[in-house]
mmCIF file of C-alpha atoms and ligand atoms in Angstrom:
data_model
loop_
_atom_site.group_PDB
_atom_site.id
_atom_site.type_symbol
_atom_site.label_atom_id
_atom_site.label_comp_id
_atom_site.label_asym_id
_atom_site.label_seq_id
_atom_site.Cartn_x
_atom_site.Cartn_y
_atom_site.Cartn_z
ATOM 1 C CA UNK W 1 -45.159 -12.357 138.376
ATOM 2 C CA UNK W 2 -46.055 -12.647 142.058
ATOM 3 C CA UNK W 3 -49.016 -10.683 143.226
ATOM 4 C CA UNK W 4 -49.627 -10.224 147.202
ATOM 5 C CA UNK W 5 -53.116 -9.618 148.124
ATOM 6 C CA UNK W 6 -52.849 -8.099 152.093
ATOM 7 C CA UNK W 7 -55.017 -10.400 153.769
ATOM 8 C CA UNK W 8 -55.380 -8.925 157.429
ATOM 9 C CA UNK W 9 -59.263 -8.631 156.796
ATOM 10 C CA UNK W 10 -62.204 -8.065 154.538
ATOM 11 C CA UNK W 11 -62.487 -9.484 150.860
ATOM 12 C CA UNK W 12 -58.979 -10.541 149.685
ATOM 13 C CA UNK W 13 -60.228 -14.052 149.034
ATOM 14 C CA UNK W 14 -62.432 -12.500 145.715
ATOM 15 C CA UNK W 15 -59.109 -10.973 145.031
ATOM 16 C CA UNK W 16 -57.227 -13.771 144.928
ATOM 17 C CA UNK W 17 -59.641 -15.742 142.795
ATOM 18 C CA UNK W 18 -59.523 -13.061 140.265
ATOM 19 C CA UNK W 19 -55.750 -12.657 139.548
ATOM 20 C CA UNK W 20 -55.692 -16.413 139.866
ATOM 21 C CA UNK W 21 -58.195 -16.528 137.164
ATOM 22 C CA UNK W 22 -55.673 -13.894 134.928
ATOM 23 C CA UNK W 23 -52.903 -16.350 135.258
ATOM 24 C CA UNK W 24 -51.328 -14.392 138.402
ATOM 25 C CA UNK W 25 -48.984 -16.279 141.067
ATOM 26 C CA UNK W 26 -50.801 -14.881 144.336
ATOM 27 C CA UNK W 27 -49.204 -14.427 147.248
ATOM 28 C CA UNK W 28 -51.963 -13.607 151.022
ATOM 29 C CA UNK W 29 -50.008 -10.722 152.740
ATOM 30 C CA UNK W 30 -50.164 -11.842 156.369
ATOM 31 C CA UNK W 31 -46.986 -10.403 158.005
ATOM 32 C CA UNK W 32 -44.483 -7.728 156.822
ATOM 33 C CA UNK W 33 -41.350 -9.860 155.294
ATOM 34 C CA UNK W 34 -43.817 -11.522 152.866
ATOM 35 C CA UNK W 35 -43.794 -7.328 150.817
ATOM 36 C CA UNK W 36 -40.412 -8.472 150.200
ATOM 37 C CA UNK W 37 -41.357 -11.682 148.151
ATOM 38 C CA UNK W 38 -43.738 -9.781 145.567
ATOM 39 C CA UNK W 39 -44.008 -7.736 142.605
ATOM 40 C CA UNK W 40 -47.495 -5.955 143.107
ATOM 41 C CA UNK W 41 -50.106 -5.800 146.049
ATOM 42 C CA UNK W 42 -53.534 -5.695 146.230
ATOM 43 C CA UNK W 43 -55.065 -4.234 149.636
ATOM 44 C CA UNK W 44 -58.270 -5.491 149.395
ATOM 45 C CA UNK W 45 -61.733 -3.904 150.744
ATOM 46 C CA UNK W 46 -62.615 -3.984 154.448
ATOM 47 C CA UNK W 47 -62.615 -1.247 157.024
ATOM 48 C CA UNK W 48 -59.931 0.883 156.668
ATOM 49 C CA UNK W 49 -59.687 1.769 160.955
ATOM 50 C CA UNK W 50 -59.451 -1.860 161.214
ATOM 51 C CA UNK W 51 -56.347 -2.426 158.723
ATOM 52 C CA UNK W 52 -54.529 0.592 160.483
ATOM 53 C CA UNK W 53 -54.799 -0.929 164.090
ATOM 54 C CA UNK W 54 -54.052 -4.562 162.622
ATOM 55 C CA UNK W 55 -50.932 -3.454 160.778
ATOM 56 C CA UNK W 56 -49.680 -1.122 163.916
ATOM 57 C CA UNK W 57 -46.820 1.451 163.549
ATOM 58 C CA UNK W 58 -44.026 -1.296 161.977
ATOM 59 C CA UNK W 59 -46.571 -2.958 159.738
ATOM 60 C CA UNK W 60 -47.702 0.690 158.264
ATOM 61 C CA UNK W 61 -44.005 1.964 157.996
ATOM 62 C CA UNK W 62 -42.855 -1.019 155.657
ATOM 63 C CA UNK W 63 -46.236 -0.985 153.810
ATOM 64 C CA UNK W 64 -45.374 2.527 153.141
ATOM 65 C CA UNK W 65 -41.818 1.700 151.940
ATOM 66 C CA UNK W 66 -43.148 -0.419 149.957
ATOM 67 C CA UNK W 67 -46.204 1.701 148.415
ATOM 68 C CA UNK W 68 -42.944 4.041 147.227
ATOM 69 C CA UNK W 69 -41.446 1.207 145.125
ATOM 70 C CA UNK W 70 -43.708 -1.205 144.066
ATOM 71 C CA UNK W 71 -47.134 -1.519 141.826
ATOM 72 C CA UNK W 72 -50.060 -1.821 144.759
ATOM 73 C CA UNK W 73 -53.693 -1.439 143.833
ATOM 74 C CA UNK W 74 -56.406 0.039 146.637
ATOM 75 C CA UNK W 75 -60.179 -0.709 146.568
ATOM 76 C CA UNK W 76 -62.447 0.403 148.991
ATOM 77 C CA UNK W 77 -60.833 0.301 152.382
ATOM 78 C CA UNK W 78 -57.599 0.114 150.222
ATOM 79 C CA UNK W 79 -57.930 3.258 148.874
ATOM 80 C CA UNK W 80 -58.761 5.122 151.271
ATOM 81 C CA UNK W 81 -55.368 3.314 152.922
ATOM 82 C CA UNK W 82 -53.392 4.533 149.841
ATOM 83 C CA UNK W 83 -55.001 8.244 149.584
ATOM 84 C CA UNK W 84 -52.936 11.506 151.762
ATOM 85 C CA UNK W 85 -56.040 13.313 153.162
ATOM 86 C CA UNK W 86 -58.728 10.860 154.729
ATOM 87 C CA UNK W 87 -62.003 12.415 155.932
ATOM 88 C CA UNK W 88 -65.151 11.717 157.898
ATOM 89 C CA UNK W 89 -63.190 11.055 160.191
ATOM 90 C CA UNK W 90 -59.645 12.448 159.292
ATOM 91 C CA UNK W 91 -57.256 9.051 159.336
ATOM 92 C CA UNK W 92 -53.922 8.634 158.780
ATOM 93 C CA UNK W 93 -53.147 7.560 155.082
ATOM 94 C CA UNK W 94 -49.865 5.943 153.132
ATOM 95 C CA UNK W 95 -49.514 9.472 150.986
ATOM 96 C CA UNK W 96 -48.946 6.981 147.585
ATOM 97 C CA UNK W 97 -51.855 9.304 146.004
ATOM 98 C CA UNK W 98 -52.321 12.948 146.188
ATOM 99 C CA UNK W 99 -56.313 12.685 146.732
ATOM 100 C CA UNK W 100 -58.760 13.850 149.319
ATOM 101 C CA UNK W 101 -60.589 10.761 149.923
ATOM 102 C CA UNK W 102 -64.336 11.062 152.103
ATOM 103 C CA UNK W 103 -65.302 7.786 154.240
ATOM 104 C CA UNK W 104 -68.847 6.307 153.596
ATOM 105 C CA UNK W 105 -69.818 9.308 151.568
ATOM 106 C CA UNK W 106 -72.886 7.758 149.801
ATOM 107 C CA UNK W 107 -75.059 7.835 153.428
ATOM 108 C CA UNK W 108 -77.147 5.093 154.845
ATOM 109 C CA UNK W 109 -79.647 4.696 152.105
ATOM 110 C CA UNK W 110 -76.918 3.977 149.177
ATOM 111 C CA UNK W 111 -74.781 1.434 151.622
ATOM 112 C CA UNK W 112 -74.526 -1.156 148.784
ATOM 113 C CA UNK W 113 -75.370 -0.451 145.003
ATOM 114 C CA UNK W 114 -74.749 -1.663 142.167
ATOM 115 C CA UNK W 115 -73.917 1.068 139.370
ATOM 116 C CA UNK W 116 -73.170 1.511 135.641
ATOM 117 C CA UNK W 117 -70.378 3.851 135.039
ATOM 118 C CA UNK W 118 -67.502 4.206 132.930
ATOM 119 C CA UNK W 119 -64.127 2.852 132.396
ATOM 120 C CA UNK W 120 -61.962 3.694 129.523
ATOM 121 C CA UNK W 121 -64.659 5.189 128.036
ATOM 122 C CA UNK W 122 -66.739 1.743 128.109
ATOM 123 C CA UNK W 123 -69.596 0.693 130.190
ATOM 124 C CA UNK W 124 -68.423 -1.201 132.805
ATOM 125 C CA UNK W 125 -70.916 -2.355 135.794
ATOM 126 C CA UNK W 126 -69.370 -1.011 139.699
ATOM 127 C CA UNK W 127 -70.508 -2.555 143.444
ATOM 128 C CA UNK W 128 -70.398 0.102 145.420
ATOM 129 C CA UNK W 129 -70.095 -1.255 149.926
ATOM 130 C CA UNK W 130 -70.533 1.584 151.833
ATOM 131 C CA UNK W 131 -67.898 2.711 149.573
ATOM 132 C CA UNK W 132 -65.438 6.562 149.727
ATOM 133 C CA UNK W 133 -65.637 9.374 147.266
ATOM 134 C CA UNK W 134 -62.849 10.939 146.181
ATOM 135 C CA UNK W 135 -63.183 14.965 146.743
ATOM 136 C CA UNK W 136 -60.105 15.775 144.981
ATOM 137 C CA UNK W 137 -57.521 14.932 142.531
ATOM 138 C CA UNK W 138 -54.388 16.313 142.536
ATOM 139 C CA UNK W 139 -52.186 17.598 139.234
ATOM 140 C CA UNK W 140 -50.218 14.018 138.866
ATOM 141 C CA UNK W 141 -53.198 11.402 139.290
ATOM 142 C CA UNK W 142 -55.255 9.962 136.274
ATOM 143 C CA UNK W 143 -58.779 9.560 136.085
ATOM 144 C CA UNK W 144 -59.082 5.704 134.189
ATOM 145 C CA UNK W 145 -62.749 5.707 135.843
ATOM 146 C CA UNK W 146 -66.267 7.694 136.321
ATOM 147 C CA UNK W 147 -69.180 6.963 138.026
ATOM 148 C CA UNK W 148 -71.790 10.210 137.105
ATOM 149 C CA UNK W 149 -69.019 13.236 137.528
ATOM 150 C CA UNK W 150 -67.162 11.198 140.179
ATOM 151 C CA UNK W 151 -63.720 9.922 139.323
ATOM 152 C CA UNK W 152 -63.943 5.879 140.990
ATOM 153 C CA UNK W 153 -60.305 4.888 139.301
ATOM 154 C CA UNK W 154 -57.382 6.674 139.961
ATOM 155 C CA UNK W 155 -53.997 5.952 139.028
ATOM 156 C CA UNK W 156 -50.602 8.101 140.112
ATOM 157 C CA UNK W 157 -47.524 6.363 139.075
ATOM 158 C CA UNK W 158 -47.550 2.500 139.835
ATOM 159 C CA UNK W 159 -50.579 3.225 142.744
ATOM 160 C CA UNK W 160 -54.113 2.281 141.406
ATOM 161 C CA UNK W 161 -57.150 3.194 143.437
ATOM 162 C CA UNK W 162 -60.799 1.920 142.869
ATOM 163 C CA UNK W 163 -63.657 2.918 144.898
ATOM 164 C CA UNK W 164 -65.983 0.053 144.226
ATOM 165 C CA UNK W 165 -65.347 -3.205 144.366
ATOM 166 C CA UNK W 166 -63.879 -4.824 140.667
ATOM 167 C CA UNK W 167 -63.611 -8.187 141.889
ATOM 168 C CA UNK W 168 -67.092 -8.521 142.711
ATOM 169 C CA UNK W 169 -68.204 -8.296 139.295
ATOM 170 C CA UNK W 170 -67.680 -10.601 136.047
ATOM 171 C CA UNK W 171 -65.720 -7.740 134.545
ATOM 172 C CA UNK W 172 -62.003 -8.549 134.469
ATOM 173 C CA UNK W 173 -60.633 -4.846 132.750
ATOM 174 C CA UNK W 174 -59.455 -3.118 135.997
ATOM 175 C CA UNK W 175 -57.472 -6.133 137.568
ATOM 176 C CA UNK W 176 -55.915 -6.472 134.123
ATOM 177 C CA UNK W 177 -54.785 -2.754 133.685
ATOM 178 C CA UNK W 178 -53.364 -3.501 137.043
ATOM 179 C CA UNK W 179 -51.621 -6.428 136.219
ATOM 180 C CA UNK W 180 -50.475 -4.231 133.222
ATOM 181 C CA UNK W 181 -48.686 -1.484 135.494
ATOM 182 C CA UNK W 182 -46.782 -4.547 137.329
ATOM 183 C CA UNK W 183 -45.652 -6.101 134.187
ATOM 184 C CA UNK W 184 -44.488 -3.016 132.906
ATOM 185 C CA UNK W 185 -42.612 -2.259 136.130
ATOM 186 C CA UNK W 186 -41.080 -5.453 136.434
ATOM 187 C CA UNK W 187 -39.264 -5.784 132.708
HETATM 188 N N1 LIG G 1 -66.401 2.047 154.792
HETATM 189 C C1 LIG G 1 -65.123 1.404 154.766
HETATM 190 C C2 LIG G 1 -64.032 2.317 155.323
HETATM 191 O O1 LIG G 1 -64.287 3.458 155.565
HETATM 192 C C3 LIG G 1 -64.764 0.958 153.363
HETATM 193 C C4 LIG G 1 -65.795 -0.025 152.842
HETATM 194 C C5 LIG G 1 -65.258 -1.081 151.926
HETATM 195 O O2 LIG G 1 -64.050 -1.335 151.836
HETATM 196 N N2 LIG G 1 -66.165 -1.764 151.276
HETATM 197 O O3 LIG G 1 -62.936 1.913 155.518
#
């Protein structure tokens, strides 16, 4: 199993060292032909603007190809990438996840926190960077994770979406469901 981890920007290193850690083969994203090599992708944390003028209008058209066929796994920046209505301000998306997704909706004063909320029913702790909410879920997505009433994991299909940051913390549950949805679509 070969995992890509799009590494234009922002955290993919943590990424890496986690899936490496679950026994994944990882492969850094860096130009388009390497979607063709992997199984899954991970688009990492970062700022969201910056991905979309980094991966320009060929970059975004075969990430969205691929988004359509294979497992790939937003946090952060990366979900907001993934979602079909971006706000604060409006932004193009990849349409892999019917949700309305808000940009650094927690304000200045909650920039960075760290959080207890709940996945799979369980405790699980969440870093939170200037992080999205997500405003609304439509009919087809999955709630796997809350944070007070807010849904934080989302899952449509083979797309995953976080809004915190899972690699940040010791907790190794949401890069394993992950890993689960890209074994599952690969046998
Ligand atoms: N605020 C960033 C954005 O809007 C996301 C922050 C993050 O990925 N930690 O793209």
């Amino acid at each position: 199993m070969k995992i890509g981890v799009l590494a234009l920007q922002g955290d993919f290193d943590a990424h890496r060292k986690r899936l490496e850690e679950l026994g994944a083969g990882v492969v850094l994203v860096k130009k388009p032909e390497q979607l063709d090599e992997i199984d899954g992708l991970i688009i990492p944390g970062g700022e969201s603007s910056t991905f979309l003028k980094l991966l320009g209008e060929a970059g975004f058209e075969k990430l969205k190809q691929f988004v359509r066929l294979k497992p790939t796994f937003g946090t952060c920046a990366g979900a907001i990438l993934l979602a079909n209505e971006v706000e604060n301000p409006p932004q193009a998306g990849l349409g892999a996840l019917d949700i309305r997704i808000r940009r650094n909706a927690y304000g200045r004063q909650l920039d960075s926190s760290i959080r207890e909320g709940k996945f799979d029913n369980t405790p699980i702790e969440m870093v939170f960077i200037r992080a999205p909410k997500i405003e609304r879920v439509g009919p087809a997505v999955e709630i796997l994770a809350t944070e007070g009433e807010d849904p934080v994991v989302v899952r449509q299909g083979k797309v995953m979406a976080a809004t915190f940051h899972p690699e940040l913390s010791g907790d190794t549950r949401v890069h394993r469901t992950f890993l689960d949805l890209v074994s599952d679509s690969t046998s």
